[in-house]
CSV table of C-alpha atoms in Angstrom, one decimal:
chain,number,residue,atom,x,y,z
A,1,MET,CA,111.5,20.3,101.5
A,2,GLU,CA,111.0,24.0,100.6
A,3,GLN,CA,110.4,23.0,97.0
A,4,ASP,CA,107.7,20.5,98.0
A,5,ARG,CA,105.9,23.1,100.1
A,6,ALA,CA,105.9,25.6,97.2
A,7,LEU,CA,104.6,23.0,94.8
A,8,PHE,CA,101.8,22.0,97.3
A,9,ALA,CA,100.8,25.7,97.7
A,10,GLN,CA,100.7,26.1,93.9
A,11,LYS,CA,98.5,23.1,93.3
A,12,LYS,CA,96.2,24.2,96.1
A,13,ALA,CA,95.9,27.6,94.5
A,14,GLU,CA,95.1,26.0,91.2
A,15,ILE,CA,92.3,23.9,92.8
A,16,LEU,CA,90.8,26.9,94.4
A,17,ASP,CA,90.9,28.7,91.1
A,18,ILE,CA,89.2,25.8,89.3
A,19,GLU,CA,86.6,25.7,92.1
A,20,ALA,CA,86.0,29.4,91.6
A,21,GLN,CA,85.6,28.9,87.9
A,22,MET,CA,83.2,26.0,88.5
A,23,ALA,CA,81.1,28.1,90.9
A,24,ALA,CA,80.9,30.8,88.3
A,25,LEU,CA,79.9,28.3,85.6
A,26,VAL,CA,77.2,26.9,87.9
A,27,GLN,CA,75.9,30.3,88.5
A,28,CYS,CA,75.9,31.0,84.8
A,29,ILE,CA,74.1,27.7,84.0
A,30,SER,CA,71.5,28.5,86.7
A,31,ALA,CA,70.9,31.9,85.1
A,32,ILE,CA,70.6,30.2,81.6
A,33,ARG,CA,68.1,27.7,83.0
A,34,GLU,CA,66.0,30.4,84.6
A,35,ALA,CA,65.9,32.2,81.2
A,36,GLN,CA,65.0,28.9,79.6
A,37,GLN,CA,62.1,28.5,82.0
A,38,VAL,CA,60.9,32.0,81.2
A,39,ILE,CA,61.0,31.3,77.5
A,40,ARG,CA,59.2,28.0,77.9
A,41,ALA,CA,56.5,29.7,79.9
A,42,ARG,CA,56.1,32.3,77.2
A,43,LEU,CA,55.9,29.6,74.5
A,44,LYS,CA,53.4,27.7,76.5
A,45,SER,CA,51.2,30.7,76.8
A,46,TYR,CA,51.7,31.6,73.1
A,47,LYS,CA,48.8,30.8,70.8
A,48,TYR,CA,49.5,30.3,67.1
A,49,PRO,CA,47.4,32.7,65.0
A,50,VAL,CA,45.8,29.8,63.1
A,51,LEU,CA,44.7,28.2,66.4
A,52,SER,CA,43.1,31.5,67.4
A,53,LEU,CA,40.8,31.5,64.4
A,54,PRO,CA,37.1,30.8,65.0
A,55,HIS,CA,36.2,27.2,64.4
A,56,GLU,CA,33.8,28.1,61.6
A,57,ILE,CA,36.6,29.8,59.6
A,58,VAL,CA,39.0,26.8,60.2
A,59,ALA,CA,36.2,24.5,59.0
A,60,GLU,CA,35.7,26.5,55.9
A,61,ILE,CA,39.5,26.4,55.2
A,62,PHE,CA,39.3,22.6,55.7
A,63,ILE,CA,36.5,22.3,53.2
A,64,HIS,CA,38.7,24.0,50.5
A,65,THR,CA,41.4,21.3,50.9
A,66,ILE,CA,39.2,18.5,49.5
A,67,PRO,CA,38.2,18.1,45.8
A,68,PRO,CA,35.0,19.8,44.8
A,69,TYR,CA,31.9,17.8,45.5
A,70,PRO,CA,31.1,15.2,44.2
A,71,ASP,CA,34.6,14.3,43.1
A,72,PRO,CA,36.3,11.6,45.3
A,73,PRO,CA,39.3,12.3,47.5
A,74,PRO,CA,42.7,10.8,46.7
A,75,PRO,CA,42.4,7.2,48.1
A,76,ARG,CA,45.7,7.2,49.9
A,77,THR,CA,46.1,10.8,51.0
A,78,CYS,CA,42.6,11.7,51.9
A,79,PRO,CA,42.6,15.3,53.2
A,80,SER,CA,39.7,14.7,55.5
A,81,THR,CA,41.6,11.9,57.3
A,82,VAL,CA,44.9,13.7,57.3
A,83,LEU,CA,43.3,16.7,59.0
A,84,THR,CA,42.3,14.6,62.0
A,85,GLN,CA,45.9,13.6,62.6
A,86,ILE,CA,47.5,17.1,63.0
A,87,CYS,CA,46.4,18.1,66.6
A,88,ARG,CA,43.5,17.6,68.9
A,89,GLN,CA,41.8,20.9,68.1
A,90,TRP,CA,41.9,20.2,64.3
A,91,ARG,CA,40.7,16.7,64.8
A,92,GLU,CA,37.6,17.9,66.7
A,93,ILE,CA,36.9,20.6,64.0
A,94,ALA,CA,37.4,18.1,61.1
A,95,ILE,CA,35.2,15.4,62.7
A,96,GLY,CA,32.5,18.1,63.4
A,97,THR,CA,32.5,19.3,59.7
A,98,PRO,CA,30.0,17.1,57.8
A,99,GLN,CA,31.0,18.5,54.4
A,100,LEU,CA,34.4,16.8,54.8
A,101,TRP,CA,32.8,13.4,54.9
A,102,LYS,CA,30.0,13.5,52.4
A,103,THR,CA,32.1,12.0,49.5
A,104,ILE,CA,32.7,8.3,50.5
A,105,TYR,CA,35.4,6.5,48.5
A,106,LEU,CA,35.6,2.7,49.1
A,107,VAL,CA,37.2,1.0,46.1
A,108,ALA,CA,39.6,-1.9,46.4
A,109,TYR,CA,39.7,-3.4,42.9
A,110,ASN,CA,42.3,-0.8,41.8
A,111,LEU,CA,44.7,-1.8,44.6
A,112,PRO,CA,47.5,-4.4,44.3
A,113,ILE,CA,46.2,-7.8,45.2
A,114,PRO,CA,48.1,-8.0,48.6
A,115,GLN,CA,46.5,-4.6,49.6
A,116,ARG,CA,43.1,-5.8,48.2
A,117,ARG,CA,43.2,-8.8,50.5
A,118,SER,CA,43.9,-6.5,53.5
A,119,PHE,CA,41.0,-4.3,52.5
A,120,ASP,CA,38.5,-6.7,53.9
A,121,SER,CA,34.7,-6.4,54.1
A,122,GLN,CA,34.6,-5.5,57.8
A,123,GLN,CA,37.2,-2.7,57.4
A,124,ALA,CA,35.2,-1.3,54.5
A,125,PHE,CA,31.9,-1.5,56.4
A,126,ARG,CA,33.5,0.3,59.4
A,127,GLN,CA,34.9,3.0,57.3
A,128,ALA,CA,31.6,3.5,55.4
A,129,SER,CA,29.6,3.6,58.6
A,130,LEU,CA,32.1,6.1,60.2
A,131,TRP,CA,32.0,8.5,57.2
A,132,VAL,CA,28.2,8.3,56.9
A,133,LYS,CA,27.9,9.2,60.6
A,134,ARG,CA,30.3,12.1,60.3
A,135,SER,CA,28.5,13.4,57.2
A,136,GLY,CA,25.5,14.3,59.2
A,137,SER,CA,22.5,15.1,57.0
A,138,CYS,CA,24.6,16.2,53.9
A,139,PRO,CA,23.8,14.7,50.5
A,140,LEU,CA,26.1,11.8,49.7
A,141,SER,CA,28.4,11.0,46.8
A,142,VAL,CA,29.5,7.4,47.1
A,143,TYR,CA,32.2,5.5,45.2
A,144,VAL,CA,31.9,1.9,46.2
A,145,GLU,CA,32.5,-1.6,45.0
A,146,ASP,CA,29.7,-4.2,45.4
A,147,LEU,CA,31.2,-5.4,48.7
A,148,ARG,CA,28.0,-6.8,50.3
A,149,PRO,CA,28.7,-5.6,53.8
A,150,ILE,CA,28.8,-2.0,52.5
A,151,LEU,CA,25.5,-2.2,50.7
A,152,PRO,CA,23.3,-2.2,53.8
A,153,VAL,CA,24.9,1.1,54.8
A,154,LEU,CA,24.3,2.5,51.4
A,155,LEU,CA,20.7,1.4,51.4
A,156,LEU,CA,20.0,2.9,54.8
A,157,GLU,CA,21.3,6.3,53.6
A,158,ARG,CA,19.6,6.1,50.1
A,159,MET,CA,17.4,9.1,50.9
A,160,ARG,CA,20.6,11.2,50.9
A,161,LEU,CA,22.3,9.6,48.0
A,162,GLU,CA,22.9,12.1,45.2
A,163,HIS,CA,25.9,10.6,43.2
A,164,LEU,CA,26.8,6.9,42.9
A,165,ARG,CA,29.7,5.1,41.4
A,166,LEU,CA,29.2,1.3,41.7
A,167,SER,CA,31.5,-1.3,40.2
A,168,ILE,CA,30.6,-5.0,39.8
A,169,LEU,CA,33.7,-6.6,38.5
A,170,ASP,CA,34.8,-10.1,37.7
A,171,ASP,CA,37.2,-10.3,40.7
A,172,PRO,CA,39.0,-13.6,41.3
A,173,LEU,CA,39.1,-12.7,45.0
A,174,ASN,CA,35.3,-12.2,45.1
A,175,LYS,CA,33.5,-14.6,42.9
A,176,SER,CA,30.1,-13.7,44.3
A,177,ALA,CA,30.5,-10.1,43.1
A,178,SER,CA,29.7,-11.0,39.5
A,179,GLN,CA,26.3,-12.3,40.7
A,180,THR,CA,25.3,-9.3,42.8
A,181,HIS,CA,21.8,-8.0,42.3
A,182,PHE,CA,21.8,-4.4,43.4
A,183,SER,CA,18.4,-2.6,43.8
A,184,LEU,CA,18.0,1.0,44.8
A,185,HIS,CA,14.6,2.5,43.9
A,186,SER,CA,13.9,4.9,46.7
A,187,ALA,CA,16.7,7.4,46.3
A,188,PRO,CA,14.9,10.7,45.5
A,189,LEU,CA,18.1,12.8,45.3
A,190,LEU,CA,20.0,10.5,43.0
A,191,ARG,CA,20.9,12.2,39.8
A,192,SER,CA,24.4,10.9,38.7
A,193,VAL,CA,25.4,7.3,38.3
A,194,ILE,CA,28.6,5.7,37.0
A,195,PHE,CA,28.3,2.0,36.8
A,196,ARG,CA,30.8,-0.6,35.7
A,197,SER,CA,30.0,-4.3,35.2
A,198,THR,CA,32.3,-6.9,33.7
A,199,GLY,CA,30.9,-10.0,35.4
A,200,GLY,CA,27.2,-9.9,34.5
A,201,GLY,CA,26.0,-8.2,37.7
A,202,ILE,CA,22.6,-6.7,37.7
A,203,ILE,CA,21.8,-3.2,38.8
A,204,ASP,CA,18.3,-1.8,39.3
A,205,LEU,CA,18.2,2.0,39.9
A,206,PRO,CA,15.7,4.8,39.5
A,207,TRP,CA,16.8,5.5,36.0
A,208,ALA,CA,13.9,7.9,35.2
A,209,GLN,CA,15.3,10.6,37.5
A,210,LEU,CA,19.0,10.5,36.4
A,211,THR,CA,20.6,13.4,34.5
A,212,PHE,CA,24.1,12.0,34.3
A,213,LEU,CA,24.9,8.4,33.4
A,214,LYS,CA,28.1,6.6,32.5
A,215,VAL,CA,28.1,2.8,32.1
A,216,TRP,CA,30.3,0.0,31.2
A,217,ILE,CA,28.1,-3.0,30.4
A,218,GLU,CA,28.3,-6.4,28.7
A,219,ARG,CA,25.5,-6.2,26.2
A,220,THR,CA,24.0,-3.2,24.3
A,221,ALA,CA,20.6,-4.8,24.2
A,222,ASP,CA,20.4,-4.7,28.0
A,223,PHE,CA,21.5,-1.0,28.0
A,224,ARG,CA,18.9,0.0,25.4
A,225,ARG,CA,16.0,-2.1,26.8
A,226,CYS,CA,16.6,-1.7,30.6
A,227,ILE,CA,18.2,1.7,30.9
A,228,LEU,CA,17.7,4.1,28.0
A,229,ARG,CA,13.9,3.5,27.7
A,230,GLN,CA,13.6,4.6,31.3
A,231,ALA,CA,16.2,7.3,31.6
A,232,ARG,CA,14.3,10.0,29.7
A,233,ARG,CA,15.8,13.0,31.7
A,234,LEU,CA,19.4,12.3,30.8
A,235,VAL,CA,21.5,15.4,30.0
A,236,HIS,CA,24.8,13.6,29.7
A,237,CYS,CA,25.3,9.9,28.8
A,238,ALA,CA,28.4,7.8,28.1
A,239,PHE,CA,28.1,4.2,27.2
A,240,TYR,CA,30.9,1.6,26.7
A,241,CYS,CA,30.2,-2.0,25.7
A,242,ARG,CA,32.4,-5.0,25.1
A,243,ASP,CA,29.9,-7.6,23.8
A,244,VAL,CA,28.3,-6.0,20.7
A,245,VAL,CA,25.7,-8.1,19.0
A,246,ARG,CA,23.1,-6.8,16.6
A,247,ASN,CA,19.6,-7.0,18.0
A,248,THR,CA,17.9,-9.8,16.0
A,249,GLU,CA,14.5,-8.4,17.0
A,250,GLY,CA,15.1,-5.2,15.1
A,251,VAL,CA,15.4,-1.7,16.3
A,252,GLY,CA,12.0,-1.6,18.0
A,253,SER,CA,10.3,1.6,19.1
A,254,GLU,CA,12.2,4.9,19.0
A,255,ILE,CA,13.8,6.2,22.2
A,256,SER,CA,13.4,9.9,22.6
A,257,LEU,CA,15.8,11.7,24.9
A,258,HIS,CA,14.8,15.4,24.6
A,259,HIS,CA,17.1,16.6,27.4
A,260,LEU,CA,20.3,14.9,26.2
A,261,GLU,CA,23.1,17.4,25.3
A,262,SER,CA,26.1,15.1,25.2
A,263,LEU,CA,26.4,11.5,24.1
A,264,GLU,CA,29.4,9.2,24.0
A,265,ILE,CA,29.2,5.6,22.7
A,266,ARG,CA,32.0,3.2,22.3
A,267,LEU,CA,31.3,-0.3,21.1
A,268,ASN,CA,33.8,-3.1,20.6
A,269,ALA,CA,33.1,-4.3,17.1
A,270,GLY,CA,36.3,-6.2,16.6
A,271,GLY,CA,36.6,-9.8,15.6
A,272,GLY,CA,33.8,-9.7,13.1
A,273,ILE,CA,31.1,-8.8,15.6
A,274,GLN,CA,28.4,-6.7,14.0
A,275,MET,CA,27.6,-3.2,15.3
A,276,ASP,CA,24.5,-2.6,17.5
A,277,ASP,CA,21.7,-0.3,16.5
A,278,VAL,CA,21.8,2.0,19.5
A,279,LEU,CA,22.2,5.1,17.4
A,280,GLU,CA,19.5,4.0,15.0
A,281,SER,CA,16.9,3.8,17.8
A,282,LEU,CA,17.8,7.2,19.4
A,283,MET,CA,16.0,10.6,18.9
A,284,VAL,CA,18.1,13.4,20.5
A,285,PRO,CA,16.9,16.8,19.2
A,286,ASN,CA,18.9,18.9,21.7
A,287,LEU,CA,22.2,17.0,21.3
A,288,GLN,CA,25.2,19.3,21.1
A,289,ILE,CA,28.2,17.0,21.6
A,290,LEU,CA,28.7,13.5,20.1
A,291,HIS,CA,31.6,11.3,20.8
A,292,VAL,CA,31.7,7.9,19.1
A,293,SER,CA,34.1,5.2,18.0
A,294,GLU,CA,34.1,4.5,14.3
A,295,ALA,CA,33.3,0.9,15.0
A,296,THR,CA,29.9,2.1,16.3
A,297,LEU,CA,29.0,3.4,12.9
A,298,GLY,CA,29.0,0.3,10.8
A,299,PRO,CA,30.5,-0.2,7.3
A,300,GLN,CA,29.4,3.3,6.2
A,301,PRO,CA,30.3,5.6,9.1
A,302,ILE,CA,29.6,9.0,7.4
A,303,GLU,CA,26.2,7.9,6.1
A,304,THR,CA,25.3,6.5,9.6
A,305,LEU,CA,26.2,9.9,11.2
A,306,LYS,CA,24.3,11.9,8.6
A,307,TYR,CA,21.2,9.8,9.1
A,308,PHE,CA,21.4,10.0,12.8
A,309,ILE,CA,21.9,13.8,12.8
A,310,SER,CA,19.1,14.4,10.2
A,311,LYS,CA,16.6,12.1,12.0
A,312,SER,CA,17.2,13.8,15.3
A,313,HIS,CA,17.2,17.3,13.9
A,314,CYS,CA,20.0,18.2,16.3
A,315,LYS,CA,22.5,21.0,15.8
A,316,LEU,CA,25.8,19.6,16.9
A,317,LYS,CA,28.5,21.9,18.1
A,318,LYS,CA,31.2,19.3,18.5
A,319,MET,CA,31.6,15.8,17.0
A,320,GLU,CA,34.5,13.5,17.9
A,321,VAL,CA,35.1,10.2,16.1
A,322,VAL,CA,37.9,8.0,17.6
A,323,ASN,CA,39.7,4.9,16.4
A,324,VAL,CA,39.2,5.9,12.8
A,325,ASP,CA,40.3,3.1,10.4
A,326,VAL,CA,37.7,2.9,7.6
A,327,VAL,CA,37.2,6.5,6.4
A,328,HIS,CA,40.0,9.1,5.8
A,329,PRO,CA,39.8,11.8,8.5
A,330,ALA,CA,39.5,14.6,5.8
A,331,ALA,CA,36.2,13.0,4.6
A,332,TYR,CA,34.6,13.6,8.0
A,333,HIS,CA,35.5,17.3,7.9
A,334,HIS,CA,34.2,17.6,4.4
A,335,ALA,CA,30.9,15.8,5.2
A,336,PHE,CA,30.0,18.0,8.2
A,337,PRO,CA,31.0,21.6,7.5
A,338,SER,CA,28.3,23.0,9.7
A,339,ILE,CA,29.7,21.5,12.9
A,340,ALA,CA,32.0,24.0,14.6
A,341,SER,CA,34.4,21.3,16.0
A,342,VAL,CA,35.1,18.0,14.2
A,343,VAL,CA,37.8,16.0,15.9
A,344,ILE,CA,39.1,12.8,14.3
A,345,ASP,CA,41.4,10.4,16.1
A,346,ARG,CA,42.9,7.8,13.9
A,347,MET,CA,43.5,4.2,15.1
A,348,VAL,CA,47.1,3.7,16.2
């Protein structure tokens, strides 16, 4: 019996000791929680230095995250869009900064077909409308396919349009694209155009005011007749053509481009198709850079180049001939010693 009483007293003492330890732990936890609340309150009142910057400075930092105008943003990681997803304050600043939205990129043809299907016309129209609204009164640089729902937005904003890249491609998902007739005459700021057509689409632009032009087109005759004769203020011109057929009506009147400084012409003359006479019809006295494919130059490339340079009285600083297969590269260097840089790229 005495042994049981002693054991009982021992266990009771152990329980009291445990309870005392628990009370001490509870008190310790309570103190830790109080410290936690103090730290949370301090964090809540803390303002990150970047968030304390004036909105104007933050907006300027944002502008430096995007490619220089008029270059397009990366299509899948557009900084302007990403900045709206960081926090509410940054979203408000980004949306209120028109310079972030003045380059509009809406191109689906370079996406995989499943993604291209999901990039429907309504989605493109909504995105274009949203970016145009956010861009305020800034000049616009637009990279767009000929998705018809987008064109009304573009036409409404034509007074602000400064740079345009338009593609009219033979897209199996959009058969009507190849028959698009795009007309944009009243665009007083438009100076730069990149145009690609592989489906016979028609484009009608204020060519006379352009200073930069790069085109992919089906027929050289269309380019010479419809574009070059009007685009007399061009400074830079690049021309790529797939269907090269000699003009049966002859060269016709000379085309003088007195402001042109760089010219690139690549014609597909494979399969026995004869070269066109684009070079023969041009007069470019201020040309400094010439980039041509050898197929552009006919059966006597060096003689064609000499005639072209002599006729135009231009002083070239750089000449590049690519896909060289007819003449040995050394012959070009020997024939044009006065040109500082002669680059010859042989056909692989």
